[in-house]
PDB file of C-alpha atoms in Angstrom:
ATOM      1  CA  UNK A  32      -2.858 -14.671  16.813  1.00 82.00           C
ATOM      2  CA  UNK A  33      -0.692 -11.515  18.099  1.00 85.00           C
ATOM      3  CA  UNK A  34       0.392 -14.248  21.209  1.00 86.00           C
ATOM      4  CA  UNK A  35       2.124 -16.292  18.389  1.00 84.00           C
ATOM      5  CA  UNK A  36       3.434 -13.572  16.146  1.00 85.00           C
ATOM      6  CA  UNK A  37       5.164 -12.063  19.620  1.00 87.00           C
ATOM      7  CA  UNK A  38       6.136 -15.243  20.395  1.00 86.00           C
ATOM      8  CA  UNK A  39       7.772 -15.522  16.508  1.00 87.00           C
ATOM      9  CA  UNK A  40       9.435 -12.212  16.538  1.00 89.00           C
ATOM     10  CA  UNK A  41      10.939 -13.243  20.260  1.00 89.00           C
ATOM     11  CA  UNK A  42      12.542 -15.873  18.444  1.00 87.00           C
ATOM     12  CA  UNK A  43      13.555 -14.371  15.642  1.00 89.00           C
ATOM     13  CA  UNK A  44      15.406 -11.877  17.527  1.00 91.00           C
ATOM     14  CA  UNK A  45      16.942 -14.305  19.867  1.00 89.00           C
ATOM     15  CA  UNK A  46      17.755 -16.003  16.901  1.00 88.00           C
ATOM     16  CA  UNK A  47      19.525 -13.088  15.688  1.00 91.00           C
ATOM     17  CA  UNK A  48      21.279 -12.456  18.901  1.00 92.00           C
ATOM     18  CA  UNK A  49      22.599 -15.847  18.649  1.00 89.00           C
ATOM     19  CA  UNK A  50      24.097 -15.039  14.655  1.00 88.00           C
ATOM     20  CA  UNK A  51      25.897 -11.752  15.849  1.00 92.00           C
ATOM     21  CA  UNK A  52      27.329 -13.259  19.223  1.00 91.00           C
ATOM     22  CA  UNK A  53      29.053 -16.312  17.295  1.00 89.00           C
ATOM     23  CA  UNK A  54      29.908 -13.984  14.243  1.00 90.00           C
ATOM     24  CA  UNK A  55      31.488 -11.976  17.102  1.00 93.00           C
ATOM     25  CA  UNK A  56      33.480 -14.613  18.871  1.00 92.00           C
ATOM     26  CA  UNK A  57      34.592 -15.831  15.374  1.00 92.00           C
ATOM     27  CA  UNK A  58      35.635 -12.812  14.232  1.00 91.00           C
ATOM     28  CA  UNK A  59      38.161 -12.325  17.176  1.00 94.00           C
ATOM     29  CA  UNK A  60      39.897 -16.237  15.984  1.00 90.00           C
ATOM     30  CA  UNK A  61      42.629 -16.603  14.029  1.00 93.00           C
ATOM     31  CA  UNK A  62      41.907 -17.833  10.364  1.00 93.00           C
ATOM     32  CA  UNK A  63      43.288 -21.543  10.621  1.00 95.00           C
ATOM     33  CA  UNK A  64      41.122 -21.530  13.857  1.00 93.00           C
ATOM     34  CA  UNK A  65      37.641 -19.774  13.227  1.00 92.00           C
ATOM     35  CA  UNK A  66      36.384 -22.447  10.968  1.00 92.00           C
ATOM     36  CA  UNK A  67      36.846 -24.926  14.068  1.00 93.00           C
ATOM     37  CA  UNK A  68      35.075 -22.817  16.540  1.00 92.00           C
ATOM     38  CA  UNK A  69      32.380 -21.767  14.994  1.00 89.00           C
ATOM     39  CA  UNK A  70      31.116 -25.469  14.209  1.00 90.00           C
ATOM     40  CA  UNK A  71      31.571 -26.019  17.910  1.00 91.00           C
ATOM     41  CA  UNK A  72      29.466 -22.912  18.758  1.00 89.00           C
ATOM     42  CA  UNK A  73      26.597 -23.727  16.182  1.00 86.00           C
ATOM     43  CA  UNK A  74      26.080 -27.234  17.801  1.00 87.00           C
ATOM     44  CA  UNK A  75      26.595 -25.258  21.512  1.00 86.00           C
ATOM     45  CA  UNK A  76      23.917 -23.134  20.578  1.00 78.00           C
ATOM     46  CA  UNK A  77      22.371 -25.128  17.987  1.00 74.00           C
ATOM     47  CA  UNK A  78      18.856 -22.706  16.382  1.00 71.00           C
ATOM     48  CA  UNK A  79      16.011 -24.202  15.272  1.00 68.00           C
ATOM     49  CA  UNK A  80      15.975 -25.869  11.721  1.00 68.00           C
ATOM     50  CA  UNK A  81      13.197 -25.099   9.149  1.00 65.00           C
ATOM     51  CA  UNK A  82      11.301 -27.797   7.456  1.00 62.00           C
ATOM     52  CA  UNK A  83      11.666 -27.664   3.889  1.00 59.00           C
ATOM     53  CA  UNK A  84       8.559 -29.410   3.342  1.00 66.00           C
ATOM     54  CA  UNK A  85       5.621 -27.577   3.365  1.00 59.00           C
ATOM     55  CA  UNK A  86       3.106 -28.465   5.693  1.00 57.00           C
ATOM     56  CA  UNK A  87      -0.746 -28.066   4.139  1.00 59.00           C
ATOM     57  CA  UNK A  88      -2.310 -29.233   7.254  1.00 59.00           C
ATOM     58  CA  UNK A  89      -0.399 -26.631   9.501  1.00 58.00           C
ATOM     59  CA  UNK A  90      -0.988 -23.284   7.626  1.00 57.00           C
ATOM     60  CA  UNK A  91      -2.966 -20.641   8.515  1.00 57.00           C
ATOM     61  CA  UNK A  92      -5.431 -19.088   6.402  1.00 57.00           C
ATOM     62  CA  UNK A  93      -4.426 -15.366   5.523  1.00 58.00           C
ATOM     63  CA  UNK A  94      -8.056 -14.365   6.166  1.00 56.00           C
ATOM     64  CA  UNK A  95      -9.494 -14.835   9.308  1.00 53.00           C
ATOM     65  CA  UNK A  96     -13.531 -16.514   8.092  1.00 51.00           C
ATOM     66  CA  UNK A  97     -16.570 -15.792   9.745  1.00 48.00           C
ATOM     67  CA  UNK A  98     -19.055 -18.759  10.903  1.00 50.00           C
ATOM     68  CA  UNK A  99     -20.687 -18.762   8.134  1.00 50.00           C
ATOM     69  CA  UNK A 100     -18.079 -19.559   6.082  1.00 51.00           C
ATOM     70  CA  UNK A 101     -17.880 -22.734   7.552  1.00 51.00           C
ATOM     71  CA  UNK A 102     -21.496 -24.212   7.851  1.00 50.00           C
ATOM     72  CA  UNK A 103     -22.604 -23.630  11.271  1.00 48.00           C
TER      73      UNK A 103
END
């Protein structure tokens, strides 16, 4: 479990990185141009999407439970 949550806050943060280097570059453009460029740089560097569906079968209980919990 602390594998994946280090593994979500790495991307999280290079998610962010991403954000604030674009917003950067952007920022530097001249108005009739930024809205141009920063389309190109979001597909460039395209981030992952989330799912608006939920996915039952793919959460994770909020409390780890013991063996006996489940029968064996």
């Amino acid at each position: 479990m602390e594998k994946l949550l280090g593994a979500h806050k790495t991307l999280i943060q290079a998610e962010a990185d991403i954000t604030t280097a674009r917003l950067g570059i952007t920022g530097q453009c001249s108005d009739d141009k930024r809205p141009l460029l920063n389309a190109w740089l979001k597909q460039v560097a395209a981030l992952p999407v989330l799912d608006p569906k939920p996915h039952p079968e793919k959460d994770i209980p909020s409390e780890p439970h013991s063996r006996s919990d489940t029968g064996h």
